[in-house]
PDB file of C-alpha atoms and ligand atoms in Angstrom:
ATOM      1  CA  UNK A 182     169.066  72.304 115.593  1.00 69.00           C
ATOM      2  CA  UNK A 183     166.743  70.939 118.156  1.00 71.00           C
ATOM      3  CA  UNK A 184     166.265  74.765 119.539  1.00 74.00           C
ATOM      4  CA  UNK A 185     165.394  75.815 116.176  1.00 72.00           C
ATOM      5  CA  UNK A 186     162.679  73.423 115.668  1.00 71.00           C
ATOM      6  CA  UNK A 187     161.246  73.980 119.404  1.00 72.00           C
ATOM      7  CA  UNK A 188     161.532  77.327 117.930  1.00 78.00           C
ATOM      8  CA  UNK A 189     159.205  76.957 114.905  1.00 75.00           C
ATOM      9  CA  UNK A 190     156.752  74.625 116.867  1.00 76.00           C
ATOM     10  CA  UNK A 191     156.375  77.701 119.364  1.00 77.00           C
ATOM     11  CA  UNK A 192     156.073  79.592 116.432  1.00 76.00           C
ATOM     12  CA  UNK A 193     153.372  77.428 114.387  1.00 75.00           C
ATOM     13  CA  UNK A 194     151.376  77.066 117.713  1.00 73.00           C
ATOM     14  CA  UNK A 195     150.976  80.564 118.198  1.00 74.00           C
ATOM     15  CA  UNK A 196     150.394  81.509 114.508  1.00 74.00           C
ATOM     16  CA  UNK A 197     147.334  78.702 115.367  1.00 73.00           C
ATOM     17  CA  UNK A 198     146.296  80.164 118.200  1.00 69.00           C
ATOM     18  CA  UNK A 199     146.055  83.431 116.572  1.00 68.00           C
ATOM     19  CA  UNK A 200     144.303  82.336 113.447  1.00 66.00           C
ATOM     20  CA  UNK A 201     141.723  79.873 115.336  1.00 65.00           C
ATOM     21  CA  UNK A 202     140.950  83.124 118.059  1.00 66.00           C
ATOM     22  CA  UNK A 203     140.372  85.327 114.905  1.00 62.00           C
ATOM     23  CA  UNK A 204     137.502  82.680 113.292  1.00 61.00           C
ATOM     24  CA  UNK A 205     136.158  82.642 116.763  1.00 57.00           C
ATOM     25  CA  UNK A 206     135.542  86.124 117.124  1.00 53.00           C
ATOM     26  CA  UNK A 207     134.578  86.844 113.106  1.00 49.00           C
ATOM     27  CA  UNK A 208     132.195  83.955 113.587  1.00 46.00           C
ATOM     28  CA  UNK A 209     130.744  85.256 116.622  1.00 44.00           C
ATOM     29  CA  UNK A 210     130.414  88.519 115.101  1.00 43.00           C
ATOM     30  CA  UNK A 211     128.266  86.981 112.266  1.00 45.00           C
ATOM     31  CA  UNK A 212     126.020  85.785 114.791  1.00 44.00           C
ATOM     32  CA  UNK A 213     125.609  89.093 115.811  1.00 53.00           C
ATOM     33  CA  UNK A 214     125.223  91.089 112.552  1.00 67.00           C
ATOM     34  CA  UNK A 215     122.540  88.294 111.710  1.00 84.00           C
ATOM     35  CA  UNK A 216     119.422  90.339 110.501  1.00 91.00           C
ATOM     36  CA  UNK A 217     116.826  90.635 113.038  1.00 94.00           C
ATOM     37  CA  UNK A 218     113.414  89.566 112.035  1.00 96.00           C
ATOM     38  CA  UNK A 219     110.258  90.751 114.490  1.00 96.00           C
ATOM     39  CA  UNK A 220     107.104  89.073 113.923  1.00 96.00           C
ATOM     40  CA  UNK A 221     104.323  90.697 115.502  1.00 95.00           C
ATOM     41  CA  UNK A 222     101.870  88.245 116.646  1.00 94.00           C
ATOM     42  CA  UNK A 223      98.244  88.455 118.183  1.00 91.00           C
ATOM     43  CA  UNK A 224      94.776  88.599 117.700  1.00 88.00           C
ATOM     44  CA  UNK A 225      93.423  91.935 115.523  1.00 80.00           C
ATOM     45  CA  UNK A 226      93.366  94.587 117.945  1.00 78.00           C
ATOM     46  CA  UNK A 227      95.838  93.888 120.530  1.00 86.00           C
ATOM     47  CA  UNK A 228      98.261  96.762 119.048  1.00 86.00           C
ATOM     48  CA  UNK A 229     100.716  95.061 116.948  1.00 90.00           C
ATOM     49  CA  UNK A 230     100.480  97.912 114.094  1.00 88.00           C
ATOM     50  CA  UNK A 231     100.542 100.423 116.970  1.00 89.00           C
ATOM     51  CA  UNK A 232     103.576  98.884 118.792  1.00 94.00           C
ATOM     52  CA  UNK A 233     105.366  97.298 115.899  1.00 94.00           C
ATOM     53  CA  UNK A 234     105.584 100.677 114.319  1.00 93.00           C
ATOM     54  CA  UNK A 235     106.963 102.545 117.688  1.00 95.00           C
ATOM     55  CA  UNK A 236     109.651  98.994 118.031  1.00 95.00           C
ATOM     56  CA  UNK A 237     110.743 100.468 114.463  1.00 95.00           C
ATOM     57  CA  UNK A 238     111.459 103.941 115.133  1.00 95.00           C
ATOM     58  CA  UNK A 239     113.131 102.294 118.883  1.00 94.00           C
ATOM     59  CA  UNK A 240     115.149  99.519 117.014  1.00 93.00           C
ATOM     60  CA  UNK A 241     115.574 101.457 113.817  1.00 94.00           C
ATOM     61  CA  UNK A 242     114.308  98.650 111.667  1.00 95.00           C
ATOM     62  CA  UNK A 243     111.327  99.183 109.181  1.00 96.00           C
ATOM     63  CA  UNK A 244     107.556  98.169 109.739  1.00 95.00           C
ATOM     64  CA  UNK A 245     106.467  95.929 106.978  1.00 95.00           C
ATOM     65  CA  UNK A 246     102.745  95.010 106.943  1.00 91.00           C
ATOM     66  CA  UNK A 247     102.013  92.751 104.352  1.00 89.00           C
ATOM     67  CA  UNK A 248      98.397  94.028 103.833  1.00 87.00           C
ATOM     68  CA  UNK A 249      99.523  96.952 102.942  1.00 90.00           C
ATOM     69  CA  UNK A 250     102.448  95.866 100.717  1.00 91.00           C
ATOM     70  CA  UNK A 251      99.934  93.221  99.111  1.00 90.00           C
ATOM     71  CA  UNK A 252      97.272  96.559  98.428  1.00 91.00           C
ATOM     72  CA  UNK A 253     100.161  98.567  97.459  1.00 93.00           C
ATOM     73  CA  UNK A 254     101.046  95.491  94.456  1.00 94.00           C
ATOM     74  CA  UNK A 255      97.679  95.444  93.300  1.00 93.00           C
ATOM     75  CA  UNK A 256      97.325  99.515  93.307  1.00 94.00           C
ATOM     76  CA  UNK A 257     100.694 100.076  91.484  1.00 95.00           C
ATOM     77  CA  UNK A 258      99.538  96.731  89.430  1.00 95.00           C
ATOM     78  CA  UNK A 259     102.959  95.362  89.414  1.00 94.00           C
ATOM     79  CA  UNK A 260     103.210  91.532  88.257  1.00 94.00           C
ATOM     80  CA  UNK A 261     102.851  90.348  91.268  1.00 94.00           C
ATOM     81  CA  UNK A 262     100.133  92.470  92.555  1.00 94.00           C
ATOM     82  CA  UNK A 263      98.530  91.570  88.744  1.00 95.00           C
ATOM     83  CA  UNK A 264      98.815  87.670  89.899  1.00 94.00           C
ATOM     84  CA  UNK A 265      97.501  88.035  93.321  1.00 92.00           C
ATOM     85  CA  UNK A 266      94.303  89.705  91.445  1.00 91.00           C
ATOM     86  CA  UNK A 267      93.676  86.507  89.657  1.00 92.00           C
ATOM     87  CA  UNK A 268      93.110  84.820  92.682  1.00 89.00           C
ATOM     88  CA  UNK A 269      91.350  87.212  94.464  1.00 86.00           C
ATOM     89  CA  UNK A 270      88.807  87.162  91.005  1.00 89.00           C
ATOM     90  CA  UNK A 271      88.385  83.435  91.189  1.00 88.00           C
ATOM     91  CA  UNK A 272      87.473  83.711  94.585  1.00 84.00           C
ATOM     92  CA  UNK A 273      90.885  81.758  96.000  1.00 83.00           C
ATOM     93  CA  UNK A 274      92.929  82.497  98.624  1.00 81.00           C
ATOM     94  CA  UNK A 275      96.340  83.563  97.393  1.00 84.00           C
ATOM     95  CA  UNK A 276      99.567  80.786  97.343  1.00 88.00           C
ATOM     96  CA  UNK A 277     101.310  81.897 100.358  1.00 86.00           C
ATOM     97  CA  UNK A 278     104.454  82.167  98.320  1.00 88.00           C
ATOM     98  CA  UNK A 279     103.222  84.924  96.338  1.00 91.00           C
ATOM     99  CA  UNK A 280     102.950  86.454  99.215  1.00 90.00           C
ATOM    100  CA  UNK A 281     106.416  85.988 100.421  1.00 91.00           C
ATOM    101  CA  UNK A 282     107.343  87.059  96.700  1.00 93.00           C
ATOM    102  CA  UNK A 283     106.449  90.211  97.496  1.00 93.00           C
ATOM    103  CA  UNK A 284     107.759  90.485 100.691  1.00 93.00           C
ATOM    104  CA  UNK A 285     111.650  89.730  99.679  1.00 93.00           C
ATOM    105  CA  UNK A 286     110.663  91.949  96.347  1.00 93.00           C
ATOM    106  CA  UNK A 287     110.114  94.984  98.754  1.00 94.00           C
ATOM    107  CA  UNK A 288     113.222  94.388 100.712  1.00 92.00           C
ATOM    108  CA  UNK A 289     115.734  94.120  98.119  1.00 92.00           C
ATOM    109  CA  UNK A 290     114.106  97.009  96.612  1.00 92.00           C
ATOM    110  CA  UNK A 291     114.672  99.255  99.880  1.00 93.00           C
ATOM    111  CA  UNK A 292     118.075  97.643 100.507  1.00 90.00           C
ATOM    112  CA  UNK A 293     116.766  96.125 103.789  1.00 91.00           C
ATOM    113  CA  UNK A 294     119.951  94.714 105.439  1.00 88.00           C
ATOM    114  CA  UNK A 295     119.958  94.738 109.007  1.00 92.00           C
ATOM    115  CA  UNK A 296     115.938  92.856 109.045  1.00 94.00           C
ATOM    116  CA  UNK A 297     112.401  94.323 110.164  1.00 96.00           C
ATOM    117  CA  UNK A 298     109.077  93.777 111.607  1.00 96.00           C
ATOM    118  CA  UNK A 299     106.606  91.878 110.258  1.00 96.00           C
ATOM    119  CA  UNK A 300     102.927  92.630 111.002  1.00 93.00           C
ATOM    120  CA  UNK A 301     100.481  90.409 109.447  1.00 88.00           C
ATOM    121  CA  UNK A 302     102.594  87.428 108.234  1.00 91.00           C
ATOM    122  CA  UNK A 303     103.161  85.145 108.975  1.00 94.00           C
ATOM    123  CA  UNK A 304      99.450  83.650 109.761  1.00 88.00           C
ATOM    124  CA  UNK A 305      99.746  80.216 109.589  1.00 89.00           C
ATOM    125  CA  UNK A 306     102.510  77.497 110.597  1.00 92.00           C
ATOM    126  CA  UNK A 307     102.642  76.693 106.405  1.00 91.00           C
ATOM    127  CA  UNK A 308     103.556  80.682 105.973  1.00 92.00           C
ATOM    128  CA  UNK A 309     106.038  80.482 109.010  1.00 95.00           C
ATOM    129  CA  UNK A 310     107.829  77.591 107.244  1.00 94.00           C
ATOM    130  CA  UNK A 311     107.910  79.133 103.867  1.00 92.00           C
ATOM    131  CA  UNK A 312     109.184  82.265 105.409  1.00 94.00           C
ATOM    132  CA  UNK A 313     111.927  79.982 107.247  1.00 94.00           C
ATOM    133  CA  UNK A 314     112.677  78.585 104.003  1.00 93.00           C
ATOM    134  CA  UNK A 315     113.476  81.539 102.326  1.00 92.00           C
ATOM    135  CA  UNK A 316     115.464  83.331 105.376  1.00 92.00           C
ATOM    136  CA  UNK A 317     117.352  80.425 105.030  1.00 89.00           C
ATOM    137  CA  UNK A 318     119.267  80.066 108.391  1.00 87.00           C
ATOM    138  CA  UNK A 319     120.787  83.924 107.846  1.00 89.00           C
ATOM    139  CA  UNK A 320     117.722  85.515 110.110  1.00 93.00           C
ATOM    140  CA  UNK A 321     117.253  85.670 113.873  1.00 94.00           C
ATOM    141  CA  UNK A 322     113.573  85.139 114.449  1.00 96.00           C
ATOM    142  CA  UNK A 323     111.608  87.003 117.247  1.00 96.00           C
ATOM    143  CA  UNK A 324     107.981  86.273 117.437  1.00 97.00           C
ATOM    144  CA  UNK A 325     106.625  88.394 120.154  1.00 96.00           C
ATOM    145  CA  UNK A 326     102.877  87.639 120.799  1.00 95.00           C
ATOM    146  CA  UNK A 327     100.496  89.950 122.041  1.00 94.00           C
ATOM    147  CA  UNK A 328      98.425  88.585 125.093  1.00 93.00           C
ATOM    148  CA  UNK A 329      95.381  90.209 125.695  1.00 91.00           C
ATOM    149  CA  UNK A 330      91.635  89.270 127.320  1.00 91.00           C
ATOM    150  CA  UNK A 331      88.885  89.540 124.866  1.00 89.00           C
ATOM    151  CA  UNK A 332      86.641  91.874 126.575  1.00 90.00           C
ATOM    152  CA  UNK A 333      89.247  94.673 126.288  1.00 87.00           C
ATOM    153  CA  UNK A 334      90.139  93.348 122.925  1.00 88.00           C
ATOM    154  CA  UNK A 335      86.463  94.148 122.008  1.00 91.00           C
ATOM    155  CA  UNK A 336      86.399  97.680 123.383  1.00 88.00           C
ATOM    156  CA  UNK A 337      90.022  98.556 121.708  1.00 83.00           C
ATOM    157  CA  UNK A 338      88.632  97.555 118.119  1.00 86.00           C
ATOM    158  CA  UNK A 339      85.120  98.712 118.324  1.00 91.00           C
ATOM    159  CA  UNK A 340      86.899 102.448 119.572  1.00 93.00           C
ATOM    160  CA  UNK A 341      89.987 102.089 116.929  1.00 90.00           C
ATOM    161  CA  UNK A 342      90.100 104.402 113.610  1.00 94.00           C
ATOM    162  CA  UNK A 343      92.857 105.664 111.386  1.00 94.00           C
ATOM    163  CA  UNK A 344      94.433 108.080 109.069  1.00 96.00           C
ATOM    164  CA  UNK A 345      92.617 107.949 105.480  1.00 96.00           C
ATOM    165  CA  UNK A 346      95.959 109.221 103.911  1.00 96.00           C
ATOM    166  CA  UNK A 347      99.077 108.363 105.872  1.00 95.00           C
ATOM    167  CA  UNK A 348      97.160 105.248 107.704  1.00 92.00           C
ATOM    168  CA  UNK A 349      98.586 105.713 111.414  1.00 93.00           C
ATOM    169  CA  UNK A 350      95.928 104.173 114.102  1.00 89.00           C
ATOM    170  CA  UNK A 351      94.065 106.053 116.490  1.00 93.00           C
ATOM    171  CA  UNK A 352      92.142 104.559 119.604  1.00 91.00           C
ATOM    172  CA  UNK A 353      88.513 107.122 120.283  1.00 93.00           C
ATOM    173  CA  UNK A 354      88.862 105.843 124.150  1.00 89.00           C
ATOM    174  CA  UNK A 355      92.340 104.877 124.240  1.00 83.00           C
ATOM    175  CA  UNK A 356      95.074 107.052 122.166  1.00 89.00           C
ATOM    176  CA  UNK A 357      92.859 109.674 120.764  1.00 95.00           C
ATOM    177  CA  UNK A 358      93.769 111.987 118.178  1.00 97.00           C
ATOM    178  CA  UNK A 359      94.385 115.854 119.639  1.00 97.00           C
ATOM    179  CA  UNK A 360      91.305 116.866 117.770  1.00 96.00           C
ATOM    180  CA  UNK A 361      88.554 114.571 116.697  1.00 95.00           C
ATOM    181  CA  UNK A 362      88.693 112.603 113.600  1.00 96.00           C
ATOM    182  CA  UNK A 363      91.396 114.563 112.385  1.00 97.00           C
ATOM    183  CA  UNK A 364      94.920 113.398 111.884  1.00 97.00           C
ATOM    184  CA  UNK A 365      97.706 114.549 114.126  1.00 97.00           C
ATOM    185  CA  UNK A 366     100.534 113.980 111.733  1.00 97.00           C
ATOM    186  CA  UNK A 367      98.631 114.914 108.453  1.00 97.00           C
ATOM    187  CA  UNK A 368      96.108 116.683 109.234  1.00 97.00           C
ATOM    188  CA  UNK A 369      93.849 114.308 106.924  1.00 97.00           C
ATOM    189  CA  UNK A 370      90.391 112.750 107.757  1.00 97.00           C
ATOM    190  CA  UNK A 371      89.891 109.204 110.412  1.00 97.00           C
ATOM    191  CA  UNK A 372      88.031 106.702 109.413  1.00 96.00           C
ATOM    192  CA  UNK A 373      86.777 103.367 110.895  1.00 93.00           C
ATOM    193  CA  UNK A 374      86.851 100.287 109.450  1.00 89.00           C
ATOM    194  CA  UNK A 375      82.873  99.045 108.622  1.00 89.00           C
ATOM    195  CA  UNK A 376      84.014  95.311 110.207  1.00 85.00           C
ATOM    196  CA  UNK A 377      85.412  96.995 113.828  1.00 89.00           C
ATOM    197  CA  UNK A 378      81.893  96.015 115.522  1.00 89.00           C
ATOM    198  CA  UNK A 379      81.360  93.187 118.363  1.00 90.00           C
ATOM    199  CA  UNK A 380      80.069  90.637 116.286  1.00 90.00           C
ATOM    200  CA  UNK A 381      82.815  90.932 113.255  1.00 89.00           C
ATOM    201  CA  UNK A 382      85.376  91.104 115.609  1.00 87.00           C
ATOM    202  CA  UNK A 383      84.010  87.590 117.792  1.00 89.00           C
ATOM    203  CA  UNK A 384      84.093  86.132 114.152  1.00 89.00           C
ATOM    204  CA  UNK A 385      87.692  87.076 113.683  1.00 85.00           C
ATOM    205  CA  UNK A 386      88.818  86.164 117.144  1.00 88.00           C
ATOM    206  CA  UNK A 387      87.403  82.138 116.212  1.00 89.00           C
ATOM    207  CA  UNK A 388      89.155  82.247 113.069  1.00 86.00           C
ATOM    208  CA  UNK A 389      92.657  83.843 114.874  1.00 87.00           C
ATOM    209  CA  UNK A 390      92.358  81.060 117.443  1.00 87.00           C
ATOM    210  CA  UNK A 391      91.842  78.925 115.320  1.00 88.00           C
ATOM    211  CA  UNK A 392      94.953  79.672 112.237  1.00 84.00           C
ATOM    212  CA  UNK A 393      97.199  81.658 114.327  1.00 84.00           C
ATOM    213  CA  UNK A 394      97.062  80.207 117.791  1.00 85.00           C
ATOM    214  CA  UNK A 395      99.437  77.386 116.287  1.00 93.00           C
ATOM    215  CA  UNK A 396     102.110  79.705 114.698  1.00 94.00           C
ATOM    216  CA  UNK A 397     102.121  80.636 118.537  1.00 94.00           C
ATOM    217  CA  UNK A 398     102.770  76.946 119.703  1.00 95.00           C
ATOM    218  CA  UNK A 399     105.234  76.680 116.630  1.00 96.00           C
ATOM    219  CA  UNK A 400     107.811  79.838 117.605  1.00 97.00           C
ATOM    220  CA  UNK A 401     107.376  78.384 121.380  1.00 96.00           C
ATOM    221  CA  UNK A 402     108.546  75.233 120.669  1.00 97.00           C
ATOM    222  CA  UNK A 403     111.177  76.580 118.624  1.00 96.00           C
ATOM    223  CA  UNK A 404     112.405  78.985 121.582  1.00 96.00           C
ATOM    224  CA  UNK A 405     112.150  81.980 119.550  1.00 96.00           C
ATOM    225  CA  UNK A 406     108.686  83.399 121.066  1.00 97.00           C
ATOM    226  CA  UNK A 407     108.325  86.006 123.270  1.00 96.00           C
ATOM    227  CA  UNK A 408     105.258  86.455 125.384  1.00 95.00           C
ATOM    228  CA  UNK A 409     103.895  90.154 126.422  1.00 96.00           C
ATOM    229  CA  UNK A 410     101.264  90.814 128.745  1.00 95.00           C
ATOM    230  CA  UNK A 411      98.938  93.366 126.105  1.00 93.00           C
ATOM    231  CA  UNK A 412      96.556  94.230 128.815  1.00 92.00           C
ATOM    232  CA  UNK A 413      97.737  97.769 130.081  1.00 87.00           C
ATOM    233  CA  UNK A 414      97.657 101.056 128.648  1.00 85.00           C
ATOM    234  CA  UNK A 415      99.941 101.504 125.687  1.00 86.00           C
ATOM    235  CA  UNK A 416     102.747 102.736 127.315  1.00 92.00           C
ATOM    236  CA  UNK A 417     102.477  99.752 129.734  1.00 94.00           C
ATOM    237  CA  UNK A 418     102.319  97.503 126.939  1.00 94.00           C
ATOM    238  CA  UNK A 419     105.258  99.003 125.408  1.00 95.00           C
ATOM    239  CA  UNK A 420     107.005  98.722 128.503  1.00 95.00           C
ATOM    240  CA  UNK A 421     106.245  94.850 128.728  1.00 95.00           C
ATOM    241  CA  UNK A 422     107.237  94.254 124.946  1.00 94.00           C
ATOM    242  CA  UNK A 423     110.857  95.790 125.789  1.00 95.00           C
ATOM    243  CA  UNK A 424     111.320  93.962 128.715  1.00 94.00           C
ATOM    244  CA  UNK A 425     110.258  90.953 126.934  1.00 93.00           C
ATOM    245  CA  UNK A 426     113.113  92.037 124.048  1.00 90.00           C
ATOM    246  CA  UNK A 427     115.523  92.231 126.596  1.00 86.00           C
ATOM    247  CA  UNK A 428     115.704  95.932 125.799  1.00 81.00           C
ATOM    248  CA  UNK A 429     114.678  97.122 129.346  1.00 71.00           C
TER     249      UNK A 429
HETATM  250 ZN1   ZN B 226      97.686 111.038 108.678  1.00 68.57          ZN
END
């Protein structure tokens, strides 16, 4: 009798030991298949279009930039574009969950599982918390910020133009197309933007510093930023960002 029980003890132990070893792994596994989310950070002109959209052919994750998506809205005038309108008519800035609205509205729509880059939200440490909100704990968060010294900053933007039809950036001094002001993958016209001169650009760089330059202290503080030296060329660049992903 006393064997038998010794028996079933051995037994329940290792039915235990099997069952706690399986949560352990399926749990760590969740961690794992956690949806990536990349936020591109850095002041306008340090290449986070340009980089974010080579990271999503590399990681095989789309490229979502919310300027587009929010032009896109308004365009198609979906409801949500239709509401952003009314703001942008009455001269306000629109709620930053509208915003966000859109944002989840374009992922469930492409069936966006394993996460993405994001490249131009969020701006502020109010959008970064909203955003939180609504990943709800079932995200991993990468916020890789773009470092780069003004004076090349200036001469990237005032040289930068882009695809009037399939909107891929081109860099006059830096990345040029093959033939000028013509697209390489479309074949359509480049333009550049009327605000890409010095003293726009010193404008924007104030307000960056002054809104985004938080979000930066925010993901830092929260462990989940990663610094890259934006400097270089762009393969350089490219080859920081990895290394900063742990990818190199
Ligand atoms: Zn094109």
């Amino acid at each position: 009798m006393k064997k038998i029980i010794i028996y079933l003890l051995f037994f329940l132990i290792t039915a235990l030991g099997v069952i706690f070893m399986h949560q352990m792994s399926s749990s760590k596994k969740n961690i794992k298949d956690k949806e990536l989310v990349v936020i591109m950070l850095g002041p306008p002109g340090a290449g986070k279009g340009t980089h974010g959209i080579k990271l999503s052919a590399q990681l095989n994750l789309p490229h979502i930039s919310t300027g587009d998506l929010f032009r896109e809205n308004i365009k198609k005038e979906t409801d949500l574009g239709k509401e952003a309108l009314k703001y942008i008519k009455e001269g306000n800035l629109t709620p930053d969950n509208l915003v966000i609205d859109m944002l989840f509205d374009h992922i469930k729509k492409n069936n966006y599982k394993n996460g993405y880059i994001l490249d131009g939200f969020p701006r502020t440490v109010n959008q970064a918390q909203t955003l939180e909100n609504r990943l709800n704990n079932k995200a991993k968060i990468i916020a890789l910020s773009l470092d780069i010294d003004k004076s090349l900053l200036l001469d990237r933007i005032t040289n930068r133009v882009m695809c009037s039809k399939c909107h891929t950036p081109y860099n006059n001094k830096f990345m040029p197309p093959k033939k000028e002001g013509i697209c390489d993958k479309c074949g359509a016209e480049l333009f550049q933007r009327k605000d890409d001169t010095k003293e726009v650009v010193e404008q924007r760089l104030v307000a960056y510093n002054n809104e985004t330059k938080p979000l930066i202290d925010y993901y830092n503080k929260k462990d989940e930023l990663k610094s890259v030296d934006a400097n270089g060329s762009m393969e350089v660049v490219y080859s920081n960002l990895l290394k900063a992903l742990d990818l190199k």
